[in-house]
Amino acid sequence: MMLVRHIRNGTVVDHIKAGKGPGVMKLVKGDTEDPVVLAMNVSSTRHGKKDILKLENVYLDEDTLDLVSLLAPNATVNLIKEGEVEEKRKVKLPSEIKGVLKCFNPKCITNQEREPAEPEFKVLKNPVRLKCKYCGEVFAEKFFKNVQKP
Amino acid sequence: MSWEGRNIISIDEFSKEDFYRVLKNSEKMIDLLDKGTPLNVLQGKLMSSLFFEPSTRTRLSFHAAMKRLGGKIIGFSDPRTSSRKKGETTSDTIKMASAYSDVIVIRHPNPGAAKLAAESAEVPVINGGDGSNQHPTQTLLDLVTIQQERPPSSSDSNIDGCKVAFVGDLKYGRTVHSLCTALKNFDTSFKFIAPEELEMPKKYKEGTDYEETNELELSDADVVYVTRIQKERFPRPSEYERLKGTYVINENVMNELKDDAIVMHPLPRINEIKSTVDSDPRAVYFKQAFYGVPTRMALLAMVTGALEEGELI
Ligand SMILES: [Zn+2]
């Protein structure tokens, strides 16, 4: 049905809620020079419309998958090796996120130069929000929708 | 369970039992202060008083508390004279103070600094205010004030059964949010009185028995907690000018109040409570400031292990 070609080696992030694809792409793409394909508003039997992201020769680590779950809590991730789906899994919203995101509050102690405080968030659900364990601020999606892989 | 070594960083870490214990031990300290008994429970102990931003009232209150217990104090009250000026991190300053003293009190402009301090120190840390984040000892002394100044009740505390009216800037007021959070551990109802622009955020109202209004109507309140409305909170100065006289406690407002109600304010006040009200026995804001000392005495004695289960040891 699709103009999107199959990939031989890499990652397919499927069942991203329609419209969230660009954010997820920005998040996971990193500095890869291999092909990255984003398909938007694809009809899905399960969820109406969805976005699909294919990354050739890229495998995502656990920290990155945690970040994907913030934007696309229902996404599935397929790891493709030699044209076969080697592993299929659902992303899972973690209860906390540590070390991968900076706090969005510039005054937060974690953003002060040379202070040894590693940013740490409690993940609040429905809707997904992040509460900084240091400054106590709660951040809605508008803050983390544009995050990039550190 | 002993509190020895415990950090006092955020009011969110307090259980109902914790609040009762602070109320009980603070009362013990109030009795001792009333009797004039000289205390030496913290004799030979040192408190580091690290004020990375100035706060005269909080600092004096902590110092009075430590000295009343027979302890001594080292530290700084102004970051311009401290090693911070030379580029030392907060974390390193805390580590140094931790090596010198038995307990640390920190005041800091950056939110989250108190948690970092607790992680950096080997001795207990008490948060004396970290930016917009937390100021737990203010909330505890507010609870102690209600417990002490409200008539004795047959409930577990004199706080239970109270209708607490918050007046003023309920949107940005840290003290108000923190006290409201703490009061959810008691059987209280709320009345939130604020201009539309400064209403109480939803997350604090959730799960409480409350009413909300922008009329200063206090005849059914048992506790009135007044805060300052700041000009900077309004996009247009005209809005501020229109509202600034609306939430002022004067003699007429006091006439409407119940005989056993109390009026509190975290101080300093500007003009939201008229000084002509000060002599009214229901105006307890100066007593409230005094209760900061016994409350902090109780906390210092508890975290250093000198006070357990309400007994001085
Ligand atoms: Zn933060």
GROMACS .gro file of C-alpha atoms and ligand atoms in nm:
model
  464
    1MET     CA    1   0.000   0.000   0.000
    2MET     CA    2   0.289   0.226   0.061
    3LEU     CA    3   0.550   0.410  -0.129
    4VAL     CA    4   0.782   0.347   0.161
    5ARG     CA    5   1.036   0.081   0.088
    6HIS     CA    6   1.116  -0.199   0.326
    7ILE     CA    7   1.439  -0.166   0.511
    8ARG     CA    8   1.692  -0.448   0.541
    9ASN     CA    9   1.862  -0.339   0.859
   10GLY     CA   10   1.739  -0.082   1.108
   11THR     CA   11   1.441   0.023   1.315
   12VAL     CA   12   1.075   0.081   1.235
   13VAL     CA   13   0.876   0.286   1.484
   14ASP     CA   14   0.510   0.213   1.411
   15HIS     CA   15   0.176   0.321   1.559
   16ILE     CA   16   0.289   0.674   1.635
   17LYS     CA   17  -0.020   0.889   1.687
   18ALA     CA   18  -0.081   1.089   1.366
   19GLY     CA   19   0.101   1.421   1.387
   20LYS     CA   20   0.358   1.311   1.643
   21GLY     CA   21   0.588   1.160   1.378
   22PRO     CA   22   0.804   1.468   1.314
   23GLY     CA   23   0.871   1.507   1.687
   24VAL     CA   24   0.970   1.142   1.721
   25MET     CA   25   1.192   1.168   1.414
   26LYS     CA   26   1.371   1.472   1.552
   27LEU     CA   27   1.421   1.286   1.874
   28VAL     CA   28   1.564   0.958   1.743
   29LYS     CA   29   1.737   1.053   1.420
   30GLY     CA   30   2.060   1.171   1.581
   31ASP     CA   31   2.330   1.238   1.325
   32THR     CA   32   2.271   0.938   1.103
   33GLU     CA   33   2.354   0.980   0.733
   34ASP     CA   34   2.157   0.672   0.630
   35PRO     CA   35   1.806   0.700   0.488
   36VAL     CA   36   1.530   0.806   0.727
   37VAL     CA   37   1.171   0.787   0.607
   38LEU     CA   38   0.871   0.935   0.783
   39ALA     CA   39   0.523   0.843   0.664
   40MET     CA   40   0.239   1.053   0.801
   41ASN     CA   41  -0.137   1.002   0.824
   42VAL     CA   42  -0.122   0.639   0.721
   43SER     CA   43  -0.452   0.452   0.762
   44SER     CA   44  -0.437   0.204   1.042
   45THR     CA   45  -0.687  -0.066   1.113
   46ARG     CA   46  -0.642  -0.020   1.485
   47HIS     CA   47  -0.613   0.351   1.549
   48GLY     CA   48  -0.749   0.544   1.252
   49LYS     CA   49  -0.449   0.743   1.130
   50LYS     CA   50  -0.092   0.694   1.238
   51ASP     CA   51   0.263   0.797   1.155
   52ILE     CA   52   0.543   0.548   1.079
   53LEU     CA   53   0.916   0.614   1.100
   54LYS     CA   54   1.184   0.399   0.937
   55LEU     CA   55   1.551   0.438   1.016
   56GLU     CA   56   1.801   0.245   0.814
   57ASN     CA   57   2.103   0.104   0.999
   58VAL     CA   58   1.999   0.267   1.325
   59TYR     CA   59   1.922   0.074   1.643
   60LEU     CA   60   1.776   0.268   1.932
   61ASP     CA   61   1.902   0.229   2.286
   62GLU     CA   62   1.682   0.203   2.596
   63ASP     CA   63   1.721   0.570   2.692
   64THR     CA   64   1.606   0.680   2.348
   65LEU     CA   65   1.310   0.441   2.356
   66ASP     CA   66   1.210   0.596   2.690
   67LEU     CA   67   1.208   0.935   2.524
   68VAL     CA   68   1.003   0.800   2.231
   69SER     CA   69   0.744   0.678   2.480
   70LEU     CA   70   0.692   1.034   2.607
   71LEU     CA   71   0.571   1.145   2.263
   72ALA     CA   72   0.423   0.820   2.138
   73PRO     CA   73   0.320   0.604   2.434
   74ASN     CA   74   0.148   0.350   2.206
   75ALA     CA   75   0.425   0.307   1.953
   76THR     CA   76   0.568  -0.031   1.860
   77VAL     CA   77   0.932  -0.071   1.768
   78ASN     CA   78   1.054  -0.335   1.521
   79LEU     CA   79   1.421  -0.412   1.497
   80ILE     CA   80   1.498  -0.537   1.149
   81LYS     CA   81   1.801  -0.752   1.071
   82GLU     CA   82   1.873  -0.894   0.726
   83GLY     CA   83   1.519  -0.814   0.618
   84GLU     CA   84   1.358  -1.003   0.907
   85VAL     CA   85   1.185  -0.863   1.214
   86GLU     CA   86   1.427  -0.971   1.480
   87GLU     CA   87   1.243  -0.815   1.770
   88LYS     CA   88   0.908  -0.644   1.810
   89ARG     CA   89   0.825  -0.453   2.118
   90LYS     CA   90   0.594  -0.188   2.256
   91VAL     CA   91   0.752   0.120   2.402
   92LYS     CA   92   0.679   0.154   2.770
   93LEU     CA   93   0.636   0.481   2.953
   94PRO     CA   94   0.899   0.473   3.228
   95SER     CA   95   0.812   0.591   3.580
   96GLU     CA   96   1.122   0.806   3.583
   97ILE     CA   97   1.377   0.949   3.343
   98LYS     CA   98   1.730   1.010   3.454
   99GLY     CA   99   2.027   1.167   3.285
  100VAL     CA  100   1.893   1.197   2.929
  101LEU     CA  101   1.698   1.523   2.940
  102LYS     CA  102   1.796   1.860   3.077
  103CYS     CA  103   1.551   2.043   3.302
  104PHE     CA  104   1.352   2.308   3.114
  105ASN     CA  105   1.368   2.550   3.408
  106PRO     CA  106   1.679   2.764   3.350
  107LYS     CA  107   1.699   2.849   3.721
  108CYS     CA  108   1.695   2.483   3.826
  109ILE     CA  109   2.009   2.381   4.016
  110THR     CA  110   2.069   2.108   3.756
  111ASN     CA  111   2.125   2.383   3.497
  112GLN     CA  112   2.382   2.573   3.702
  113GLU     CA  113   2.737   2.548   3.580
  114ARG     CA  114   2.949   2.265   3.727
  115GLU     CA  115   2.693   2.158   3.989
  116PRO     CA  116   2.698   1.777   4.008
  117ALA     CA  117   2.320   1.732   3.992
  118GLU     CA  118   2.201   1.490   3.727
  119PRO     CA  119   1.859   1.592   3.593
  120GLU     CA  120   1.594   1.347   3.699
  121PHE     CA  121   1.220   1.348   3.630
  122LYS     CA  122   0.920   1.166   3.762
  123VAL     CA  123   0.688   1.078   3.471
  124LEU     CA  124   0.324   1.177   3.535
  125LYS     CA  125   0.056   1.016   3.319
  126ASN     CA  126  -0.266   1.121   3.140
  127PRO     CA  127  -0.145   1.344   2.989
  128VAL     CA  128   0.226   1.268   2.997
  129ARG     CA  129   0.415   1.532   3.197
  130LEU     CA  130   0.759   1.546   3.356
  131LYS     CA  131   0.817   1.660   3.713
  132CYS     CA  132   1.175   1.762   3.792
  133LYS     CA  133   1.296   1.593   4.109
  134TYR     CA  134   1.514   1.893   4.190
  135CYS     CA  135   1.321   2.213   4.118
  136GLY     CA  136   0.977   2.053   4.144
  137GLU     CA  137   0.847   2.212   3.822
  138VAL     CA  138   0.604   2.011   3.610
  139PHE     CA  139   0.651   2.025   3.232
  140ALA     CA  140   0.377   1.952   2.978
  141GLU     CA  141   0.438   1.812   2.631
  142LYS     CA  142   0.496   2.153   2.473
  143PHE     CA  143   0.830   2.155   2.655
  144PHE     CA  144   0.961   1.814   2.552
  145LYS     CA  145   0.806   1.774   2.207
  146ASN     CA  146   1.115   1.929   2.053
  147VAL     CA  147   1.382   1.753   2.254
  148GLN     CA  148   1.677   1.603   2.076
  149LYS     CA  149   1.885   1.307   2.162
  150PRO     CA  150   2.163   1.429   2.389
  151MET     CA  151   1.124   0.594   6.417
  152SER     CA  152   1.408   0.833   6.485
  153TRP     CA  153   1.455   1.141   6.274
  154GLU     CA  154   1.828   1.146   6.341
  155GLY     CA  155   2.007   1.223   6.015
  156ARG     CA  156   1.686   1.312   5.832
  157ASN     CA  157   1.690   1.592   5.575
  158ILE     CA  158   1.404   1.845   5.572
  159ILE     CA  159   1.385   1.936   5.205
  160SER     CA  160   1.023   1.933   5.090
  161ILE     CA  161   0.683   1.934   5.256
  162ASP     CA  162   0.578   1.664   5.008
  163GLU     CA  163   0.794   1.415   5.199
  164PHE     CA  164   0.592   1.458   5.519
  165SER     CA  165   0.339   1.200   5.628
  166LYS     CA  166   0.047   1.274   5.855
  167GLU     CA  167   0.240   1.117   6.141
  168ASP     CA  168   0.540   1.341   6.065
  169PHE     CA  169   0.323   1.653   6.093
  170TYR     CA  170   0.181   1.541   6.428
  171ARG     CA  171   0.529   1.473   6.557
  172VAL     CA  172   0.648   1.821   6.463
  173LEU     CA  173   0.340   1.975   6.629
  174LYS     CA  174   0.405   1.778   6.947
  175ASN     CA  175   0.776   1.849   6.969
  176SER     CA  176   0.727   2.217   6.884
  177GLU     CA  177   0.479   2.241   7.170
  178LYS     CA  178   0.738   2.093   7.398
  179MET     CA  179   0.981   2.365   7.291
  180ILE     CA  180   0.718   2.637   7.340
  181ASP     CA  181   0.665   2.513   7.699
  182LEU     CA  182   1.038   2.518   7.765
  183LEU     CA  183   1.071   2.870   7.623
  184ASP     CA  184   0.774   2.984   7.834
  185LYS     CA  185   0.936   2.845   8.148
  186GLY     CA  186   1.262   3.016   8.059
  187THR     CA  187   1.453   2.693   8.121
  188PRO     CA  188   1.806   2.725   7.981
  189LEU     CA  189   1.866   2.436   7.741
  190ASN     CA  190   2.187   2.263   7.656
  191VAL     CA  191   2.070   1.972   7.442
  192LEU     CA  192   2.280   2.089   7.146
  193GLN     CA  193   2.575   2.206   7.351
  194GLY     CA  194   2.894   2.132   7.161
  195LYS     CA  195   2.707   2.107   6.831
  196LEU     CA  196   2.762   2.336   6.533
  197MET     CA  197   2.506   2.450   6.278
  198SER     CA  198   2.624   2.571   5.937
  199SER     CA  199   2.403   2.857   5.829
  200LEU     CA  200   2.455   2.896   5.454
  201PHE     CA  201   2.255   3.183   5.309
  202PHE     CA  202   2.330   3.200   4.937
  203GLU     CA  203   2.070   3.475   4.926
  204PRO     CA  204   1.982   3.707   5.212
  205SER     CA  205   1.674   3.640   5.425
  206THR     CA  206   1.700   3.818   5.755
  207ARG     CA  207   1.389   3.674   5.920
  208THR     CA  208   1.455   3.309   5.834
  209ARG     CA  209   1.819   3.342   5.933
  210LEU     CA  210   1.751   3.510   6.268
  211SER     CA  211   1.486   3.252   6.349
  212PHE     CA  212   1.719   2.957   6.279
  213HIS     CA  213   2.001   3.124   6.473
  214ALA     CA  214   1.776   3.195   6.770
  215ALA     CA  215   1.658   2.832   6.762
  216MET     CA  216   2.011   2.689   6.757
  217LYS     CA  217   2.132   2.922   7.033
  218ARG     CA  218   1.828   2.851   7.250
  219LEU     CA  219   1.928   2.485   7.237
  220GLY     CA  220   2.282   2.567   7.349
  221GLY     CA  221   2.444   2.516   7.008
  222LYS     CA  222   2.677   2.737   6.806
  223ILE     CA  223   2.670   2.867   6.451
  224ILE     CA  224   2.912   2.914   6.161
  225GLY     CA  225   2.828   3.033   5.811
  226PHE     CA  226   2.755   3.333   5.594
  227SER     CA  227   2.455   3.555   5.539
  228ASP     CA  228   2.545   3.717   5.212
  229PRO     CA  229   2.678   3.535   4.905
  230ARG     CA  230   2.889   3.836   4.808
  231THR     CA  231   3.119   3.766   5.100
  232SER     CA  232   3.122   3.390   5.053
  233SER     CA  233   3.342   3.158   4.852
  234ARG     CA  234   3.072   3.150   4.587
  235LYS     CA  235   3.209   3.477   4.462
  236LYS     CA  236   3.528   3.291   4.381
  237GLY     CA  237   3.336   3.045   4.168
  238GLU     CA  238   3.297   2.757   4.409
  239THR     CA  239   2.996   2.539   4.340
  240THR     CA  240   2.713   2.509   4.588
  241SER     CA  241   2.790   2.140   4.613
  242ASP     CA  242   3.153   2.201   4.715
  243THR     CA  243   3.053   2.465   4.971
  244ILE     CA  244   2.810   2.214   5.123
  245LYS     CA  245   3.073   1.938   5.136
  246MET     CA  246   3.307   2.170   5.322
  247ALA     CA  247   3.035   2.280   5.567
  248SER     CA  248   2.937   1.918   5.616
  249ALA     CA  249   3.289   1.837   5.731
  250TYR     CA  250   3.283   2.126   5.981
  251SER     CA  251   2.938   2.096   6.139
  252ASP     CA  252   2.658   1.872   6.270
  253VAL     CA  253   2.366   2.017   6.075
  254ILE     CA  254   2.330   2.248   5.774
  255VAL     CA  255   2.065   2.512   5.705
  256ILE     CA  256   2.062   2.632   5.346
  257ARG     CA  257   1.886   2.921   5.176
  258HIS     CA  258   1.944   2.940   4.801
  259PRO     CA  259   1.805   3.128   4.500
  260ASN     CA  260   1.802   2.823   4.271
  261PRO     CA  261   1.519   2.571   4.301
  262GLY     CA  262   1.649   2.221   4.368
  263ALA     CA  263   1.955   2.348   4.558
  264ALA     CA  264   1.835   2.195   4.885
  265LYS     CA  265   1.808   1.846   4.733
  266LEU     CA  266   2.156   1.881   4.585
  267ALA     CA  267   2.280   1.996   4.927
  268ALA     CA  268   2.130   1.689   5.094
  269GLU     CA  269   2.303   1.467   4.838
  270SER     CA  270   2.635   1.644   4.891
  271ALA     CA  271   2.632   1.646   5.272
  272GLU     CA  272   2.706   1.376   5.528
  273VAL     CA  273   2.507   1.563   5.794
  274PRO     CA  274   2.134   1.649   5.791
  275VAL     CA  275   2.026   1.944   5.574
  276ILE     CA  276   1.731   2.171   5.649
  277ASN     CA  277   1.591   2.371   5.359
  278GLY     CA  278   1.544   2.737   5.454
  279GLY     CA  279   1.395   2.812   5.112
  280ASP     CA  280   1.522   2.720   4.765
  281GLY     CA  281   1.400   2.973   4.510
  282SER     CA  282   1.047   2.920   4.390
  283ASN     CA  283   1.051   2.560   4.508
  284GLN     CA  284   1.012   2.480   4.880
  285HIS     CA  285   1.030   2.645   5.220
  286PRO     CA  286   0.917   2.362   5.448
  287THR     CA  287   0.994   2.523   5.784
  288GLN     CA  288   0.760   2.814   5.699
  289THR     CA  289   0.478   2.566   5.642
  290LEU     CA  290   0.556   2.377   5.962
  291LEU     CA  291   0.555   2.696   6.169
  292ASP     CA  292   0.222   2.790   6.006
  293LEU     CA  293   0.078   2.457   6.122
  294VAL     CA  294   0.221   2.507   6.470
  295THR     CA  295   0.057   2.852   6.479
  296ILE     CA  296  -0.286   2.712   6.395
  297GLN     CA  297  -0.240   2.432   6.648
  298GLN     CA  298  -0.140   2.678   6.922
  299GLU     CA  299  -0.375   2.966   6.849
  300ARG     CA  300  -0.699   2.784   6.771
  301PRO     CA  301  -0.918   2.675   7.065
  302PRO     CA  302  -0.848   2.324   7.201
  303SER     CA  303  -1.039   2.062   7.007
  304SER     CA  304  -1.148   1.706   7.086
  305SER     CA  305  -1.001   1.593   6.750
  306ASP     CA  306  -0.643   1.475   6.700
  307SER     CA  307  -0.534   1.836   6.654
  308ASN     CA  308  -0.677   2.187   6.678
  309ILE     CA  309  -0.625   2.210   6.304
  310ASP     CA  310  -0.890   1.946   6.234
  311GLY     CA  311  -1.234   2.092   6.167
  312CYS     CA  312  -1.103   2.434   6.061
  313LYS     CA  313  -1.222   2.624   5.760
  314VAL     CA  314  -0.910   2.793   5.624
  315ALA     CA  315  -0.952   3.102   5.404
  316PHE     CA  316  -0.658   3.194   5.184
  317VAL     CA  317  -0.660   3.556   5.068
  318GLY     CA  318  -0.453   3.738   4.806
  319ASP     CA  319  -0.213   3.598   4.547
  320LEU     CA  320  -0.306   3.231   4.538
  321LYS     CA  321  -0.161   3.168   4.194
  322TYR     CA  322   0.206   3.237   4.259
  323GLY     CA  323   0.222   3.224   4.640
  324ARG     CA  324   0.460   2.946   4.739
  325THR     CA  325   0.364   2.964   5.108
  326VAL     CA  326  -0.002   2.925   5.021
  327HIS     CA  327   0.054   2.623   4.796
  328SER     CA  328   0.276   2.453   5.049
  329LEU     CA  329   0.041   2.512   5.344
  330CYS     CA  330  -0.258   2.396   5.140
  331THR     CA  331  -0.070   2.075   5.052
  332ALA     CA  332   0.015   2.016   5.418
  333LEU     CA  333  -0.341   2.084   5.534
  334LYS     CA  334  -0.469   1.803   5.313
  335ASN     CA  335  -0.334   1.574   5.587
  336PHE     CA  336  -0.588   1.723   5.828
  337ASP     CA  337  -0.965   1.743   5.832
  338THR     CA  338  -0.992   2.098   5.694
  339SER     CA  339  -1.204   2.279   5.438
  340PHE     CA  340  -1.093   2.574   5.230
  341LYS     CA  341  -1.209   2.907   5.100
  342PHE     CA  342  -0.995   3.057   4.823
  343ILE     CA  343  -1.035   3.433   4.795
  344ALA     CA  344  -0.844   3.594   4.509
  345PRO     CA  345  -0.888   3.815   4.203
  346GLU     CA  346  -0.954   3.618   3.887
  347GLU     CA  347  -0.597   3.669   3.763
  348LEU     CA  348  -0.451   3.517   4.078
  349GLU     CA  349  -0.676   3.220   4.149
  350MET     CA  350  -0.555   2.902   4.316
  351PRO     CA  351  -0.417   2.652   4.059
  352LYS     CA  352  -0.631   2.344   4.004
  353LYS     CA  353  -0.377   2.094   4.130
  354TYR     CA  354  -0.396   2.235   4.484
  355LYS     CA  355  -0.777   2.245   4.487
  356GLU     CA  356  -0.812   1.888   4.369
  357GLY     CA  357  -0.935   1.646   4.632
  358THR     CA  358  -1.029   1.918   4.883
  359ASP     CA  359  -1.357   2.051   5.017
  360TYR     CA  360  -1.343   2.412   4.895
  361GLU     CA  361  -1.528   2.718   4.778
  362GLU     CA  362  -1.385   2.988   4.561
  363THR     CA  363  -1.477   3.356   4.541
  364ASN     CA  364  -1.332   3.698   4.469
  365GLU     CA  365  -1.531   3.861   4.750
  366LEU     CA  366  -1.354   3.920   5.080
  367GLU     CA  367  -1.621   3.744   5.284
  368LEU     CA  368  -1.474   3.591   5.600
  369SER     CA  369  -1.762   3.542   5.846
  370ASP     CA  370  -1.742   3.160   5.823
  371ALA     CA  371  -1.361   3.129   5.837
  372ASP     CA  372  -1.168   2.985   6.134
  373VAL     CA  373  -0.825   3.066   5.994
  374VAL     CA  374  -0.757   3.357   5.759
  375TYR     CA  375  -0.423   3.336   5.577
  376VAL     CA  376  -0.339   3.662   5.402
  377THR     CA  377  -0.069   3.710   5.139
  378ARG     CA  378   0.060   4.006   4.948
  379ILE     CA  379  -0.057   4.088   4.597
  380GLN     CA  380   0.245   4.199   4.396
  381LYS     CA  381   0.223   4.460   4.127
  382GLU     CA  382   0.454   4.262   3.895
  383ARG     CA  383   0.195   3.986   3.863
  384PHE     CA  384  -0.036   4.205   3.659
  385PRO     CA  385   0.010   4.271   3.287
  386ARG     CA  386  -0.143   4.619   3.325
  387PRO     CA  387  -0.072   4.854   3.619
  388SER     CA  388  -0.435   4.972   3.602
  389GLU     CA  389  -0.552   4.621   3.695
  390TYR     CA  390  -0.331   4.625   4.001
  391GLU     CA  391  -0.450   4.973   4.100
  392ARG     CA  392  -0.811   4.858   4.069
  393LEU     CA  393  -0.758   4.556   4.293
  394LYS     CA  394  -0.502   4.664   4.546
  395GLY     CA  395  -0.755   4.797   4.798
  396THR     CA  396  -0.992   4.502   4.757
  397TYR     CA  397  -0.821   4.242   4.974
  398VAL     CA  398  -0.720   4.454   5.269
  399ILE     CA  399  -0.789   4.342   5.625
  400ASN     CA  400  -0.912   4.643   5.822
  401GLU     CA  401  -1.132   4.694   6.129
  402ASN     CA  402  -1.453   4.650   5.929
  403VAL     CA  403  -1.335   4.313   5.802
  404MET     CA  404  -1.234   4.213   6.156
  405ASN     CA  405  -1.584   4.301   6.279
  406GLU     CA  406  -1.725   4.034   6.048
  407LEU     CA  407  -1.486   3.769   6.176
  408LYS     CA  408  -1.575   3.494   6.425
  409ASP     CA  409  -1.460   3.558   6.784
  410ASP     CA  410  -1.220   3.263   6.783
  411ALA     CA  411  -1.091   3.304   6.426
  412ILE     CA  412  -0.724   3.384   6.369
  413VAL     CA  413  -0.555   3.602   6.107
  414MET     CA  414  -0.215   3.489   5.979
  415HIS     CA  415   0.040   3.636   5.738
  416PRO     CA  416   0.390   3.506   5.647
  417LEU     CA  417   0.529   3.865   5.672
  418PRO     CA  418   0.657   4.106   5.568
  419ARG     CA  419   0.328   4.277   5.495
  420ILE     CA  420   0.293   4.591   5.292
  421ASN     CA  421  -0.062   4.721   5.330
  422GLU     CA  422  -0.279   4.411   5.304
  423ILE     CA  423  -0.336   4.417   5.683
  424LYS     CA  424  -0.385   4.756   5.845
  425SER     CA  425  -0.162   4.818   6.145
  426THR     CA  426  -0.472   4.929   6.336
  427VAL     CA  427  -0.572   4.560   6.338
  428ASP     CA  428  -0.250   4.452   6.514
  429SER     CA  429  -0.388   4.495   6.866
  430ASP     CA  430  -0.683   4.265   6.795
  431PRO     CA  431  -0.616   3.934   6.978
  432ARG     CA  432  -0.720   3.745   6.663
  433ALA     CA  433  -0.431   3.901   6.470
  434VAL     CA  434  -0.164   3.638   6.535
  435TYR     CA  435   0.096   3.712   6.265
  436PHE     CA  436   0.363   3.831   6.505
  437LYS     CA  437   0.309   3.524   6.723
  438GLN     CA  438   0.332   3.323   6.403
  439ALA     CA  439   0.678   3.469   6.343
  440PHE     CA  440   0.770   3.380   6.702
  441TYR     CA  441   0.658   3.018   6.653
  442GLY     CA  442   0.927   2.990   6.388
  443VAL     CA  443   1.180   2.962   6.672
  444PRO     CA  444   1.030   2.669   6.868
  445THR     CA  445   0.939   2.492   6.542
  446ARG     CA  446   1.299   2.517   6.419
  447MET     CA  447   1.426   2.419   6.764
  448ALA     CA  448   1.218   2.103   6.741
  449LEU     CA  449   1.348   2.025   6.390
  450LEU     CA  450   1.712   2.090   6.482
  451ALA     CA  451   1.682   1.871   6.790
  452MET     CA  452   1.506   1.595   6.597
  453VAL     CA  453   1.745   1.571   6.300
  454THR     CA  454   2.053   1.582   6.521
  455GLY     CA  455   1.909   1.300   6.731
  456ALA     CA  456   1.874   1.505   7.050
  457LEU     CA  457   1.496   1.477   7.062
  458GLU     CA  458   1.299   1.159   7.016
  459GLU     CA  459   0.930   1.093   7.070
  460GLY     CA  460   0.882   1.430   7.236
  461GLU     CA  461   1.148   1.370   7.500
  462LEU     CA  462   1.463   1.568   7.549
  463ILE     CA  463   1.756   1.335   7.582
  464ZN      ZN  464   1.450   2.123   3.746
   0.00000   0.00000   0.00000
